[in-house]
PDB file of C-alpha atoms in Angstrom:
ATOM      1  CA  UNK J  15      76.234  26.978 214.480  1.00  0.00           C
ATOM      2  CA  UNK J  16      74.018  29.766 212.932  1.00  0.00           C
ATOM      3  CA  UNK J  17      75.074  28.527 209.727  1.00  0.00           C
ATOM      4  CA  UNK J  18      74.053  24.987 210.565  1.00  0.00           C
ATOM      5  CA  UNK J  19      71.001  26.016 212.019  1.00  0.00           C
ATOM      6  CA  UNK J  20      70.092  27.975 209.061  1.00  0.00           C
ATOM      7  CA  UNK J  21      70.513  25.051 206.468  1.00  0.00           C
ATOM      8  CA  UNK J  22      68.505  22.842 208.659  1.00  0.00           C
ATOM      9  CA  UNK J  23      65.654  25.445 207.995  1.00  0.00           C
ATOM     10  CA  UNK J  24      66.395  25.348 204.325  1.00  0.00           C
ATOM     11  CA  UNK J  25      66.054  21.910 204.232  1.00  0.00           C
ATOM     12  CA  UNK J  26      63.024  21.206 206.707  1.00  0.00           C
ATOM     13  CA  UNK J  27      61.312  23.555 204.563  1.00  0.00           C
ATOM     14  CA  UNK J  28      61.415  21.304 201.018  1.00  0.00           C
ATOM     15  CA  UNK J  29      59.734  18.153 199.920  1.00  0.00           C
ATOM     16  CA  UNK J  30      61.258  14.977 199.439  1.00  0.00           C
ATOM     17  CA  UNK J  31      61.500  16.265 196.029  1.00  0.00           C
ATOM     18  CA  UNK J  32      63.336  19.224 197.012  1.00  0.00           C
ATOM     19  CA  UNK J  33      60.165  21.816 196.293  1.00  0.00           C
ATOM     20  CA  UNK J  34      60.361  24.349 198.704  1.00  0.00           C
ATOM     21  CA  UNK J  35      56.729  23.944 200.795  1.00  0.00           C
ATOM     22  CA  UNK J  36      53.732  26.296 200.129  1.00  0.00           C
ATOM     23  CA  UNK J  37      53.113  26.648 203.449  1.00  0.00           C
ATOM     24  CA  UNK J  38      56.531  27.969 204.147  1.00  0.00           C
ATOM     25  CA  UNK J  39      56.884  30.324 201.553  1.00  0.00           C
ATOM     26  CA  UNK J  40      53.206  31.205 202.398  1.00  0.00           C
ATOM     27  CA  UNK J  41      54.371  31.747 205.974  1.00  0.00           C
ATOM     28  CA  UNK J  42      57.510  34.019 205.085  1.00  0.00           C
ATOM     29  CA  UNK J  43      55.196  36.238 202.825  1.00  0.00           C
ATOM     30  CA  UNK J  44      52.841  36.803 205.833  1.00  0.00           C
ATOM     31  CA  UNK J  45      54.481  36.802 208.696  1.00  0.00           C
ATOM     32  CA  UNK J  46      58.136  38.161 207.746  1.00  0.00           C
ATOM     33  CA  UNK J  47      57.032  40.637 204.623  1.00  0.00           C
ATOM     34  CA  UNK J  48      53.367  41.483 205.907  1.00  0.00           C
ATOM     35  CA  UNK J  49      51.746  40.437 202.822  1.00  0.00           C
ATOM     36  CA  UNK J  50      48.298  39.652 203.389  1.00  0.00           C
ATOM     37  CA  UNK J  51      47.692  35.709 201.459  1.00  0.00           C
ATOM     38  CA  UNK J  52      45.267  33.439 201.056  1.00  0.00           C
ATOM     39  CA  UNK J  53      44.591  30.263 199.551  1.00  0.00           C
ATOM     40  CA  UNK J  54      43.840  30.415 195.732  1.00  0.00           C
ATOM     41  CA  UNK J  55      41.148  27.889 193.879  1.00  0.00           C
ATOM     42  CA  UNK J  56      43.357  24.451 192.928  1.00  0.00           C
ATOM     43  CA  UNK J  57      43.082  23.248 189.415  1.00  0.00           C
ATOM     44  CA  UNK J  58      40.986  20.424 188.470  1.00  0.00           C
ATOM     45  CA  UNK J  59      42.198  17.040 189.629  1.00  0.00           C
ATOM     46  CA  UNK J  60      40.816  15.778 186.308  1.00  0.00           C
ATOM     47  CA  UNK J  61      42.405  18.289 184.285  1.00  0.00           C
ATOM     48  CA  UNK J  62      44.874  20.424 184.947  1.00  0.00           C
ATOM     49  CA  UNK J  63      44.555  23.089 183.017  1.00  0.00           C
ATOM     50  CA  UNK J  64      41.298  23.735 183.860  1.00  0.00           C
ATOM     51  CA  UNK J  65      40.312  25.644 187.389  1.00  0.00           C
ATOM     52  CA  UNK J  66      38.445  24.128 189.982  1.00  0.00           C
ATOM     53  CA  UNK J  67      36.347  26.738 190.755  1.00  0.00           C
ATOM     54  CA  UNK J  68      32.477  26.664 189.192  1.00  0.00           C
ATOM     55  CA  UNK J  69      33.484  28.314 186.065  1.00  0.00           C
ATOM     56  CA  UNK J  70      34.093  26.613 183.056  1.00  0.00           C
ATOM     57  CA  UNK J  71      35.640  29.544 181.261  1.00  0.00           C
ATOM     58  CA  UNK J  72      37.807  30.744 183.789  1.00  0.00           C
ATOM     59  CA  UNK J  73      40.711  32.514 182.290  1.00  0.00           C
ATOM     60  CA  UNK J  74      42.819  32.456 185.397  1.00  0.00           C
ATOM     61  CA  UNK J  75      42.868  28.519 186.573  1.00  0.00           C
ATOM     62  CA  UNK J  76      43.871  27.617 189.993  1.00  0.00           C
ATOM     63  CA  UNK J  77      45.221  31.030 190.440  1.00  0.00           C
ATOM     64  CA  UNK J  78      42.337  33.115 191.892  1.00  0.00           C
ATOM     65  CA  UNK J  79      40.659  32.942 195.429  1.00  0.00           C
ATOM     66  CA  UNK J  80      37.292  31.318 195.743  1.00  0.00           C
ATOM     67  CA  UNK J  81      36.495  29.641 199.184  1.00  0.00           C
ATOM     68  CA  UNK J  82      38.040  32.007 201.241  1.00  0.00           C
ATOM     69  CA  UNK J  83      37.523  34.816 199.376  1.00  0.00           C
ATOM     70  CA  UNK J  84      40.205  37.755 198.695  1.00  0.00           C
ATOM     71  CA  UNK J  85      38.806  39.455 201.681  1.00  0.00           C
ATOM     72  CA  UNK J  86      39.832  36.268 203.843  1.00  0.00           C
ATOM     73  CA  UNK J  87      43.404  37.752 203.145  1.00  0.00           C
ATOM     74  CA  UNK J  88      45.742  37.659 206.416  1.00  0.00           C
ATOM     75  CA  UNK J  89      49.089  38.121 207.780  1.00  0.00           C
ATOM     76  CA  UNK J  90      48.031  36.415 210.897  1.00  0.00           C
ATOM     77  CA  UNK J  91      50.398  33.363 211.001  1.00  0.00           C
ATOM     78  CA  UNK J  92      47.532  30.683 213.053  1.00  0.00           C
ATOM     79  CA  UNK J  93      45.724  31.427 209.903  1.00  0.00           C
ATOM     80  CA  UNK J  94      47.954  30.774 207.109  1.00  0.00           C
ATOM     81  CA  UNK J  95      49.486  27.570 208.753  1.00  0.00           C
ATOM     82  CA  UNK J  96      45.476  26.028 209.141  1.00  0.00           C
ATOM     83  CA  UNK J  97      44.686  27.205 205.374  1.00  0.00           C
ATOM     84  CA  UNK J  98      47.917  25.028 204.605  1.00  0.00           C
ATOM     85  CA  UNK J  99      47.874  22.415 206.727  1.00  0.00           C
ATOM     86  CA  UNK J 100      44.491  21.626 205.792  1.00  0.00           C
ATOM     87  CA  UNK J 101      45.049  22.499 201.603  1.00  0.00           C
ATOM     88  CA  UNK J 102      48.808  22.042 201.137  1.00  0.00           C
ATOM     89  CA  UNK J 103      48.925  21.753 197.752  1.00  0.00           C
ATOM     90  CA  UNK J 104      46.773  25.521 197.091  1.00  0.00           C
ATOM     91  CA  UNK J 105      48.327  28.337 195.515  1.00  0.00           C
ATOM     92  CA  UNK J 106      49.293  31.511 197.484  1.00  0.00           C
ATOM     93  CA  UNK J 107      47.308  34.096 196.306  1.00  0.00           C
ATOM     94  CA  UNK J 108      48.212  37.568 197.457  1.00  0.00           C
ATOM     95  CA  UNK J 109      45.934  40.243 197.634  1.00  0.00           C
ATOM     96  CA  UNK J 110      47.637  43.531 196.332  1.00  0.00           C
ATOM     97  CA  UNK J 111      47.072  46.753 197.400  1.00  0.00           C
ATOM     98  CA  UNK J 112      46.922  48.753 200.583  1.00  0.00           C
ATOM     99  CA  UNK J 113      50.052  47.747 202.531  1.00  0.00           C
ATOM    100  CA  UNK J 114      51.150  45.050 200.537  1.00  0.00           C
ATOM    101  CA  UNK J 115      52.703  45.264 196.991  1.00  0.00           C
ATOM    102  CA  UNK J 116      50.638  46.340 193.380  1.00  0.00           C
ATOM    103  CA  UNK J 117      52.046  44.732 190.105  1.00  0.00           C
ATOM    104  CA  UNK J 118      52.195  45.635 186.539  1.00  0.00           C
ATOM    105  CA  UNK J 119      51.683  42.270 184.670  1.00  0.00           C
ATOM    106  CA  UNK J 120      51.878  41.700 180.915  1.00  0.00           C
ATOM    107  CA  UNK J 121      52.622  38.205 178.314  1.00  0.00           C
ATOM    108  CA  UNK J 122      55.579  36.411 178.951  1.00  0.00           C
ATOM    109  CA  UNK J 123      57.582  36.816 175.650  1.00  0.00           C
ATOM    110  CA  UNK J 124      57.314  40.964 175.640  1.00  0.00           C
ATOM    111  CA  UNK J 125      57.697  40.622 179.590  1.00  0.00           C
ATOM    112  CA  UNK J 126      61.384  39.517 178.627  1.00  0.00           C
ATOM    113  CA  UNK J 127      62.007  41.709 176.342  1.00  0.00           C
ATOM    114  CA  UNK J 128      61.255  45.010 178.189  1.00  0.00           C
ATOM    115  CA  UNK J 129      63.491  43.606 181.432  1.00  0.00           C
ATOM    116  CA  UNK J 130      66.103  43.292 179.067  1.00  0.00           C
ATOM    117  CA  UNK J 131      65.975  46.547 177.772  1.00  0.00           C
ATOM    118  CA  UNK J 132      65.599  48.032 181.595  1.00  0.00           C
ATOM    119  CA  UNK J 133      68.740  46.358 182.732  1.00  0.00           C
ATOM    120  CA  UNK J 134      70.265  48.107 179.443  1.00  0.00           C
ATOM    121  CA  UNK J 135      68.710  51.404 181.060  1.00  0.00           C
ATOM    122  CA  UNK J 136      69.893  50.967 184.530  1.00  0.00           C
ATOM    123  CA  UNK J 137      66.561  50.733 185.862  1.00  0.00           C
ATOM    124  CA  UNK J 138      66.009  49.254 189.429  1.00  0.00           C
ATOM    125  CA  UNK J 139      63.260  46.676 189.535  1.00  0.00           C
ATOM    126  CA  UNK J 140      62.130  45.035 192.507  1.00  0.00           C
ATOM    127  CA  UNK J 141      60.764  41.534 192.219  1.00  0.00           C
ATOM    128  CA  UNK J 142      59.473  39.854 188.967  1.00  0.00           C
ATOM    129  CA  UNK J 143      56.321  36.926 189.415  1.00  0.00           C
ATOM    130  CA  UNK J 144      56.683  34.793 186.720  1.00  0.00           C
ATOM    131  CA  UNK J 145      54.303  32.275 184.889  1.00  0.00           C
ATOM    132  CA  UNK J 146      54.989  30.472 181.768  1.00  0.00           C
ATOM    133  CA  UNK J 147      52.173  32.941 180.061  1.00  0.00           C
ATOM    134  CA  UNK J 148      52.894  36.323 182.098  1.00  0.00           C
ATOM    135  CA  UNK J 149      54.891  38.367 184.314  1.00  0.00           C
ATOM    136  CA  UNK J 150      54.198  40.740 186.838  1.00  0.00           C
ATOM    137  CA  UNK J 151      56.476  43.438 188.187  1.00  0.00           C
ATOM    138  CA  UNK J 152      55.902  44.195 191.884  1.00  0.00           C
ATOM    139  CA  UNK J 153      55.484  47.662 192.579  1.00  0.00           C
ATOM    140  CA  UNK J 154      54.315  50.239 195.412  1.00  0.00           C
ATOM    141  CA  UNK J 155      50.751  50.221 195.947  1.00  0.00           C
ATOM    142  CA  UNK J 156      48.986  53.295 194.249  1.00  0.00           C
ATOM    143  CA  UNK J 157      45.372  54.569 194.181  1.00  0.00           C
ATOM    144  CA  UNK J 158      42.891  54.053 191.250  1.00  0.00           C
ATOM    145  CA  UNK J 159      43.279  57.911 190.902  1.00  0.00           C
ATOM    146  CA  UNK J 160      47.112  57.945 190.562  1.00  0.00           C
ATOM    147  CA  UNK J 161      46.849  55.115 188.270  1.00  0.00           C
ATOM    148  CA  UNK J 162      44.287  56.836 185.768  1.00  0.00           C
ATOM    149  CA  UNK J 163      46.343  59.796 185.724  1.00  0.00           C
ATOM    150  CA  UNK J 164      49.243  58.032 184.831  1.00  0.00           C
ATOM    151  CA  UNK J 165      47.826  56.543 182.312  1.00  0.00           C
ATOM    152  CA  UNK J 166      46.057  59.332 180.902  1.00  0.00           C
ATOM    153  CA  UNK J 167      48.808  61.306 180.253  1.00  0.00           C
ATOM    154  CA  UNK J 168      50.641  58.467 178.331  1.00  0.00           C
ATOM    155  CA  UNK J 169      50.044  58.724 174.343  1.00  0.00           C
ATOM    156  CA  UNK J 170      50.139  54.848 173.851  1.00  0.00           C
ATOM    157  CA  UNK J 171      49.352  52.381 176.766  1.00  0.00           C
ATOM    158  CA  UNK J 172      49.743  48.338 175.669  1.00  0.00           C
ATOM    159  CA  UNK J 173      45.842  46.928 175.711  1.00  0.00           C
ATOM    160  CA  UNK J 174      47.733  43.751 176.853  1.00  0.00           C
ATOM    161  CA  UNK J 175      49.240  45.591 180.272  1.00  0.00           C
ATOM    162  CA  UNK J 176      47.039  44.473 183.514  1.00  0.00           C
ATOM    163  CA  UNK J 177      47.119  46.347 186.741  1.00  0.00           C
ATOM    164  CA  UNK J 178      47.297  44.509 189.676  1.00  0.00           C
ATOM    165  CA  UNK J 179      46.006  47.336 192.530  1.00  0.00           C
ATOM    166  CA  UNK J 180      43.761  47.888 195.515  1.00  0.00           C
ATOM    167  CA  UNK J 181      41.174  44.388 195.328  1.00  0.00           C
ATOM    168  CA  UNK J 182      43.274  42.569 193.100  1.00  0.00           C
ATOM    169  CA  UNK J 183      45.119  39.568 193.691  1.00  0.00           C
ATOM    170  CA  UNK J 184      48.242  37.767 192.536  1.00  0.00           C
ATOM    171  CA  UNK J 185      49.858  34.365 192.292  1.00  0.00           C
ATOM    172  CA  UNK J 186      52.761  33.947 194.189  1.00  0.00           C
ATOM    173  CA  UNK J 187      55.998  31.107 193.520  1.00  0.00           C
ATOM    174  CA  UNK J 188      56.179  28.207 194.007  1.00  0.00           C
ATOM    175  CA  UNK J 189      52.626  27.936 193.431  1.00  0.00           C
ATOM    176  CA  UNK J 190      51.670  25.202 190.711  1.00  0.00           C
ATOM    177  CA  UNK J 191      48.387  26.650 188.953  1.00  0.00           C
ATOM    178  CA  UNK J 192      46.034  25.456 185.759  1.00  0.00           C
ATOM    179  CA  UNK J 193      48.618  27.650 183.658  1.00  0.00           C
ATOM    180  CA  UNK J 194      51.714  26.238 184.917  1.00  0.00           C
ATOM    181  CA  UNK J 195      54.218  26.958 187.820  1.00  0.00           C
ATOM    182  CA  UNK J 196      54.604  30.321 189.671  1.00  0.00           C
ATOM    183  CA  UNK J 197      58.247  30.763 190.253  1.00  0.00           C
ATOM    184  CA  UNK J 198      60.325  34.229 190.917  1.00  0.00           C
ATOM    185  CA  UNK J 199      62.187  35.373 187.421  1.00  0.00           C
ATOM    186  CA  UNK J 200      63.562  38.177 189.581  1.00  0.00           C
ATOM    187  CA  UNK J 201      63.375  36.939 193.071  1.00  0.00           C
ATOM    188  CA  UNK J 202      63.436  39.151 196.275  1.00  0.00           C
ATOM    189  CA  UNK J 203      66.971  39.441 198.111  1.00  0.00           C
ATOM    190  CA  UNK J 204      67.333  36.617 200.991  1.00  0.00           C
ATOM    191  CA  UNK J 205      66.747  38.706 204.564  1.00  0.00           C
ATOM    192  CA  UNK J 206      63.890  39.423 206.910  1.00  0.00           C
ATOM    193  CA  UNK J 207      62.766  43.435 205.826  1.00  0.00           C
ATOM    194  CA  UNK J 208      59.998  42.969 202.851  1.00  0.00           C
ATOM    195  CA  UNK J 209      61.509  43.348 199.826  1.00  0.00           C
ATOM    196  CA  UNK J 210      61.960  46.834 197.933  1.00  0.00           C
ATOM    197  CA  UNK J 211      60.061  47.906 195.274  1.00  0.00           C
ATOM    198  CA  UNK J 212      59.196  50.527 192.518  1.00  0.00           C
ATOM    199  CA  UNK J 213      56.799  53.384 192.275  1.00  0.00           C
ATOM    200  CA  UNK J 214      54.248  52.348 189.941  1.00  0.00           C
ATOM    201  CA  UNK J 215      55.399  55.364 187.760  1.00  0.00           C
ATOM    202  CA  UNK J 216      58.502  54.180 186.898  1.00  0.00           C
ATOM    203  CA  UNK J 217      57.876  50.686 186.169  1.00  0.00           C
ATOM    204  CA  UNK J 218      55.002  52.241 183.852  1.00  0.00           C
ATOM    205  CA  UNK J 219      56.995  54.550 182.184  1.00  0.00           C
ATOM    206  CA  UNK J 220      59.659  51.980 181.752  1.00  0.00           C
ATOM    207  CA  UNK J 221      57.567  49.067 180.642  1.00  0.00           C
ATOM    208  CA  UNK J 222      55.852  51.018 177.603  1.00  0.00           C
ATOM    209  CA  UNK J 223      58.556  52.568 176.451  1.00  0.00           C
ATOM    210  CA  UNK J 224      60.837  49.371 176.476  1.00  0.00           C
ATOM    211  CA  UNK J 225      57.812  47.815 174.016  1.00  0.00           C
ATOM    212  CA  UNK J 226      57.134  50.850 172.041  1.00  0.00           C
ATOM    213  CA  UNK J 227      61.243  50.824 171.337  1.00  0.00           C
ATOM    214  CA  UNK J 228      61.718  47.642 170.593  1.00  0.00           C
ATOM    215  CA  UNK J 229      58.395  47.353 168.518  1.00  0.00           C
ATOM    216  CA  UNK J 230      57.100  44.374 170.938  1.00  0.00           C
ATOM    217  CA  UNK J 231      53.215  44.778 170.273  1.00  0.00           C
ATOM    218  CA  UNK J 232      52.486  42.517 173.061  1.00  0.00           C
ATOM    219  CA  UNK J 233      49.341  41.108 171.856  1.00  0.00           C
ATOM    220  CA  UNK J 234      46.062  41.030 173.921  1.00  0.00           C
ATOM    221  CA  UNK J 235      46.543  37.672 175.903  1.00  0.00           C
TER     222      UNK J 235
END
């Protein structure tokens, strides 16, 4: 019966198309993980690779918060469900830091590339965010402090390496944005606890090493 019940949930929890909802994944992030989310900015109706938000030059369409902004971010699950009830098509936009999760994003095409040559170390990543322009390796949160000493001491640091920390935010699958879909390249294992991941140091380490070896310049993007 537990079995049945559980793919009834499954299923309740899709489209017609078989897209899993934003509200339920939005739901599971706050309420099950305690991830702190909000509603990002959609993309323009008219065009859809532009953001709907005021500015025309934004470089991160439909995946950014605007109206609530990041410091509407909740776990409270009354909250999430009338953000999505009422905007079911928005992006989940998580705000990283404090107790929720940091990431370490870079371009897609290095992004592969320095997983690859992880696995080959034997290094334990927690959950990858993918888009089809970047990806972002979930990680601990961390201070500005321990961040600027980490990357002080480091010789060479890729300019095109963003750091996703305390008042940042990230786009979280199955979120459709201006620069494509959001979906998990690495995706959390299935269970209640919120899913394990990296110190920041690691990852870091890791990350430039993995481009500096395999003479991926991952350019500024």
């Amino acid at each position: 019966m537990r079995e049945i019940l559980g793919r009834r949930r499954r299923l309740l929890s899709q489209h017609d198309d078989g897209r899993p909802e934003l509200i339920g994944a939005a739901l599971t992030y706050a309420t099950q993980w305690q991830w702190p989310v909000l509603p990002g900015v959609a993309a323009d109706p008219r065009a859809g690779s532009r953001c709907g938000c005021p500015d025309p030059e934004c470089t991160v369409p439909g995946a950014h918060p605007f109206d609530p902004g990041l410091l509407a971010a909740t776990t409270d699950a009354r909250m999430v469900r009338w953000w999505w009830t009422n905007r079911p098509t928005a992006p989940i936009v998580l705000a990283t830091g404090d107790s929720a999760p940091c990431a370490v994003s870079l371009p897609a095409l290095p992004a592969a590339h320095a997983l690859a040559a992880l696995d080959r170390a034997g290094l334990r990543l927690g959950p990858v965010v993918a888009s089809p322009t970047r990806w972002a390796l979930l990680v601990k949160p961390y201070s500005m402090e321990q961040l600027g000493e980490l990357l002080y001491a480091k010789d060479f640091v890729p300019g095109s390496l963003r750091f996703h920390g305390e008042g940042g935010y990230l786009a979280l699958p199955p979120s459709e944005t201006g620069g494509g879909t959001v979906r998990w390249e690495r995706a959390p294992l299935p269970g209640s606890a919120s899913p394990w991941v990296p110190d920041v140091e690691a990852v870091v380490d890791a990350v430039v090493d993995a481009l500096t070896r395999t003479g991926v310049s991952a350019p500024e993007l």
